[in-house]
Amino acid sequence: MRQEFTIWLTGLPSSGKSTLARLVEAKIRDRGFPVMVLDGDEVRTWLTLGLGFSRADREENIRRIAHLAMFQNRSGVATITAAISPYQRARDEARRAIGRFVEVHVSCPIEVCEQRDVKGLYKKARRGEIQGFTGVSDPYEAPLAPEVVVRTDRESKEECVARIMERVEELGYLPRGQVRCEVIVPADLVDELGTNGSSLLAVLASREARLGRAGGPVTAEEWEKIEQRLRALGYLR
């Protein structure tokens, strides 16, 4: 029997997290299951507006992503997160919150990550133009006991994806073979979905955004930007 779960991809910038997340997403969707990717860079533009790159803000960013993943799982949607999430403590908290949690360390030497960095962020960080950049001026704490370690400098994308999928199946979160399924929406979301015609993601994002950061609620300006982003994506009318 399928169980909703979250695959949490963590690793240095430009290690290959987003690429693998999209490939794993396609594999799960091809198997007939609802699945969604929460990409760290994209999430920062609408769910975690106003957060910087201090340790506290980074931990809060991870907390919000974890809560949204948890809500999606409860709604019958498998979730894949692709976020640097550099701190062990924050990842452990995400694991406790989510429950069915598959931590994937996307391992890659920093030298290779720098070569892949088309945005030139590593170079800017080494010149001091970017402060608190993971791997340069801020630490990356590698997972202590991840469910999967993929080495993107040695393994092909296909090999990495195959090993992730194999582990998910071993854990019993996905059956082998092609299976079609439906999303079961919790009763407390039905009225909200029916009232405003929003997608499930929009409702979940709305709820999480209103929870606010640890130190206080999301500001009206931040919430307005979140709504604008969701409308642009077609999630709000």
mmCIF file of N, CA and C in Angstrom, residues 74-128:
data_model
loop_
_atom_site.group_PDB
_atom_site.id
_atom_site.type_symbol
_atom_site.label_atom_id
_atom_site.label_comp_id
_atom_site.label_asym_id
_atom_site.label_seq_id
_atom_site.Cartn_x
_atom_site.Cartn_y
_atom_site.Cartn_z
ATOM 1 N N ARG A 74 -0.332 14.903 3.920
ATOM 2 C CA ARG A 74 -1.622 14.602 4.543
ATOM 3 C C ARG A 74 -2.759 14.658 3.533
ATOM 4 N N SER A 75 -2.546 15.384 2.444
ATOM 5 C CA SER A 75 -3.561 15.507 1.405
ATOM 6 C C SER A 75 -3.380 14.464 0.304
ATOM 7 N N GLY A 76 -2.468 13.538 0.510
ATOM 8 C CA GLY A 76 -2.279 12.471 -0.453
ATOM 9 C C GLY A 76 -1.295 12.777 -1.550
ATOM 10 N N VAL A 77 -0.459 13.783 -1.352
ATOM 11 C CA VAL A 77 0.496 14.189 -2.384
ATOM 12 C C VAL A 77 1.919 13.919 -1.904
ATOM 13 N N ALA A 78 2.641 13.103 -2.649
ATOM 14 C CA ALA A 78 4.058 12.906 -2.350
ATOM 15 C C ALA A 78 4.797 14.204 -2.648
ATOM 16 N N THR A 79 5.829 14.495 -1.874
ATOM 17 C CA THR A 79 6.540 15.764 -2.016
ATOM 18 C C THR A 79 8.034 15.519 -2.147
ATOM 19 N N ILE A 80 8.645 16.293 -3.030
ATOM 20 C CA ILE A 80 10.095 16.257 -3.191
ATOM 21 C C ILE A 80 10.611 17.660 -2.930
ATOM 22 N N THR A 81 11.491 17.820 -1.979
ATOM 23 C CA THR A 81 12.078 19.128 -1.726
ATOM 24 C C THR A 81 13.509 19.146 -2.247
ATOM 25 N N ALA A 82 13.860 20.252 -2.861
ATOM 26 C CA ALA A 82 15.227 20.456 -3.348
ATOM 27 C C ALA A 82 15.720 21.755 -2.742
ATOM 28 N N ALA A 83 16.354 21.649 -1.604
ATOM 29 C CA ALA A 83 16.815 22.833 -0.877
ATOM 30 C C ALA A 83 18.165 22.523 -0.245
ATOM 31 N N ILE A 84 19.036 23.512 -0.198
ATOM 32 C CA ILE A 84 20.359 23.295 0.395
ATOM 33 C C ILE A 84 20.216 22.741 1.800
ATOM 34 N N SER A 85 19.329 23.336 2.588
ATOM 35 C CA SER A 85 19.074 22.928 3.984
ATOM 36 C C SER A 85 20.363 22.479 4.662
ATOM 37 N N PRO A 86 21.257 23.426 4.939
ATOM 38 C CA PRO A 86 22.621 23.082 5.338
ATOM 39 C C PRO A 86 22.812 22.581 6.760
ATOM 40 N N TYR A 87 21.788 22.727 7.621
ATOM 41 C CA TYR A 87 22.005 22.438 9.036
ATOM 42 C C TYR A 87 21.334 21.135 9.474
ATOM 43 N N GLN A 88 22.090 20.306 10.154
ATOM 44 C CA GLN A 88 21.595 19.001 10.598
ATOM 45 C C GLN A 88 20.389 19.152 11.520
ATOM 46 N N ARG A 89 20.452 20.074 12.462
ATOM 47 C CA ARG A 89 19.353 20.224 13.416
ATOM 48 C C ARG A 89 18.045 20.556 12.713
ATOM 49 N N ALA A 90 18.091 21.457 11.739
ATOM 50 C CA ALA A 90 16.877 21.839 11.023
ATOM 51 C C ALA A 90 16.323 20.669 10.214
ATOM 52 N N ARG A 91 17.216 19.895 9.615
ATOM 53 C CA ARG A 91 16.747 18.722 8.860
ATOM 54 C C ARG A 91 16.140 17.682 9.796
ATOM 55 N N ASP A 92 16.730 17.514 10.969
ATOM 56 C CA ASP A 92 16.172 16.574 11.947
ATOM 57 C C ASP A 92 14.776 17.012 12.379
ATOM 58 N N GLU A 93 14.589 18.314 12.551
ATOM 59 C CA GLU A 93 13.269 18.821 12.918
ATOM 60 C C GLU A 93 12.271 18.586 11.793
ATOM 61 N N ALA A 94 12.719 18.755 10.560
ATOM 62 C CA ALA A 94 11.848 18.488 9.413
ATOM 63 C C ALA A 94 11.453 17.014 9.386
ATOM 64 N N ARG A 95 12.400 16.146 9.663
ATOM 65 C CA ARG A 95 12.121 14.702 9.695
ATOM 66 C C ARG A 95 11.055 14.382 10.745
ATOM 67 N N ARG A 96 11.201 14.963 11.926
ATOM 68 C CA ARG A 96 10.229 14.697 12.993
ATOM 69 C C ARG A 96 8.847 15.221 12.618
ATOM 70 N N ALA A 97 8.801 16.376 11.977
ATOM 71 C CA ALA A 97 7.512 16.966 11.615
ATOM 72 C C ALA A 97 6.808 16.161 10.528
ATOM 73 N N ILE A 98 7.568 15.685 9.566
ATOM 74 C CA ILE A 98 6.981 15.019 8.402
ATOM 75 C C ILE A 98 6.697 13.552 8.670
ATOM 76 N N GLY A 99 7.612 12.867 9.313
ATOM 77 C CA GLY A 99 7.405 11.451 9.610
ATOM 78 C C GLY A 99 7.999 10.551 8.539
ATOM 79 N N ARG A 100 7.287 10.357 7.448
ATOM 80 C CA ARG A 100 7.792 9.515 6.353
ATOM 81 C C ARG A 100 8.732 10.371 5.505
ATOM 82 N N PHE A 101 9.977 10.266 5.805
ATOM 83 C CA PHE A 101 10.993 11.224 5.360
ATOM 84 C C PHE A 101 12.164 10.455 4.767
ATOM 85 N N VAL A 102 12.468 10.741 3.514
ATOM 86 C CA VAL A 102 13.583 10.080 2.835
ATOM 87 C C VAL A 102 14.650 11.137 2.564
ATOM 88 N N GLU A 103 15.663 11.145 3.397
ATOM 89 C CA GLU A 103 16.725 12.142 3.238
ATOM 90 C C GLU A 103 17.729 11.649 2.199
ATOM 91 N N VAL A 104 17.955 12.482 1.198
ATOM 92 C CA VAL A 104 18.895 12.151 0.131
ATOM 93 C C VAL A 104 20.020 13.173 0.141
ATOM 94 N N HIS A 105 21.219 12.714 0.423
ATOM 95 C CA HIS A 105 22.378 13.602 0.361
ATOM 96 C C HIS A 105 22.883 13.624 -1.074
ATOM 97 N N VAL A 106 22.722 14.761 -1.728
ATOM 98 C CA VAL A 106 23.236 14.939 -3.087
ATOM 99 C C VAL A 106 24.683 15.396 -2.934
ATOM 100 N N SER A 107 25.573 14.435 -2.927
ATOM 101 C CA SER A 107 26.982 14.691 -2.631
ATOM 102 C C SER A 107 27.747 15.037 -3.901
ATOM 103 N N CYS A 108 28.547 16.080 -3.795
ATOM 104 C CA CYS A 108 29.358 16.507 -4.936
ATOM 105 C C CYS A 108 30.493 17.383 -4.405
ATOM 106 N N PRO A 109 31.728 17.152 -4.823
ATOM 107 C CA PRO A 109 32.836 17.997 -4.363
ATOM 108 C C PRO A 109 32.583 19.458 -4.710
ATOM 109 N N ILE A 110 32.981 20.335 -3.820
ATOM 110 C CA ILE A 110 32.711 21.750 -4.041
ATOM 111 C C ILE A 110 33.372 22.250 -5.322
ATOM 112 N N GLU A 111 34.508 21.674 -5.694
ATOM 113 C CA GLU A 111 35.184 22.095 -6.926
ATOM 114 C C GLU A 111 34.307 21.829 -8.149
ATOM 115 N N VAL A 112 33.618 20.698 -8.146
ATOM 116 C CA VAL A 112 32.725 20.364 -9.257
ATOM 117 C C VAL A 112 31.496 21.266 -9.235
ATOM 118 N N CYS A 113 30.979 21.525 -8.044
ATOM 119 C CA CYS A 113 29.830 22.435 -7.924
ATOM 120 C C CYS A 113 30.171 23.804 -8.498
ATOM 121 N N GLU A 114 31.367 24.278 -8.214
ATOM 122 C CA GLU A 114 31.785 25.585 -8.729
ATOM 123 C C GLU A 114 31.867 25.577 -10.249
ATOM 124 N N GLN A 115 32.330 24.488 -10.822
ATOM 125 C CA GLN A 115 32.407 24.393 -12.275
ATOM 126 C C GLN A 115 31.026 24.411 -12.911
ATOM 127 N N ARG A 116 30.041 23.874 -12.213
ATOM 128 C CA ARG A 116 28.671 23.811 -12.734
ATOM 129 C C ARG A 116 27.908 25.116 -12.532
ATOM 130 N N ASP A 117 28.406 25.980 -11.712
ATOM 131 C CA ASP A 117 27.686 27.183 -11.273
ATOM 132 C C ASP A 117 27.580 28.210 -12.396
ATOM 133 N N VAL A 118 26.498 28.115 -13.178
ATOM 134 C CA VAL A 118 26.334 29.012 -14.324
ATOM 135 C C VAL A 118 26.030 30.448 -13.889
ATOM 136 N N LYS A 119 25.536 30.629 -12.672
ATOM 137 C CA LYS A 119 25.219 31.975 -12.185
ATOM 138 C C LYS A 119 26.438 32.692 -11.613
ATOM 139 N N GLY A 120 27.519 31.971 -11.429
ATOM 140 C CA GLY A 120 28.724 32.591 -10.888
ATOM 141 C C GLY A 120 28.630 32.969 -9.431
ATOM 142 N N LEU A 121 27.759 32.294 -8.687
ATOM 143 C CA LEU A 121 27.557 32.654 -7.280
ATOM 144 C C LEU A 121 28.765 32.307 -6.418
ATOM 145 N N TYR A 122 29.401 31.188 -6.709
ATOM 146 C CA TYR A 122 30.595 30.820 -5.938
ATOM 147 C C TYR A 122 31.688 31.879 -6.105
ATOM 148 N N LYS A 123 31.888 32.344 -7.338
ATOM 149 C CA LYS A 123 32.915 33.359 -7.590
ATOM 150 C C LYS A 123 32.600 34.642 -6.825
ATOM 151 N N LYS A 124 31.333 35.034 -6.840
ATOM 152 C CA LYS A 124 30.936 36.234 -6.105
ATOM 153 C C LYS A 124 31.155 36.048 -4.608
ATOM 154 N N ALA A 125 30.846 34.849 -4.121
ATOM 155 C CA ALA A 125 31.030 34.585 -2.692
ATOM 156 C C ALA A 125 32.505 34.640 -2.315
ATOM 157 N N ARG A 126 33.360 34.104 -3.168
ATOM 158 C CA ARG A 126 34.798 34.106 -2.865
ATOM 159 C C ARG A 126 35.390 35.513 -2.961
ATOM 160 N N ARG A 127 34.733 36.375 -3.730
ATOM 161 C CA ARG A 127 35.181 37.776 -3.800
ATOM 162 C C ARG A 127 34.589 38.609 -2.670
ATOM 163 N N GLY A 128 33.756 37.994 -1.855
ATOM 164 C CA GLY A 128 33.143 38.705 -0.745
ATOM 165 C C GLY A 128 31.900 39.474 -1.117
#
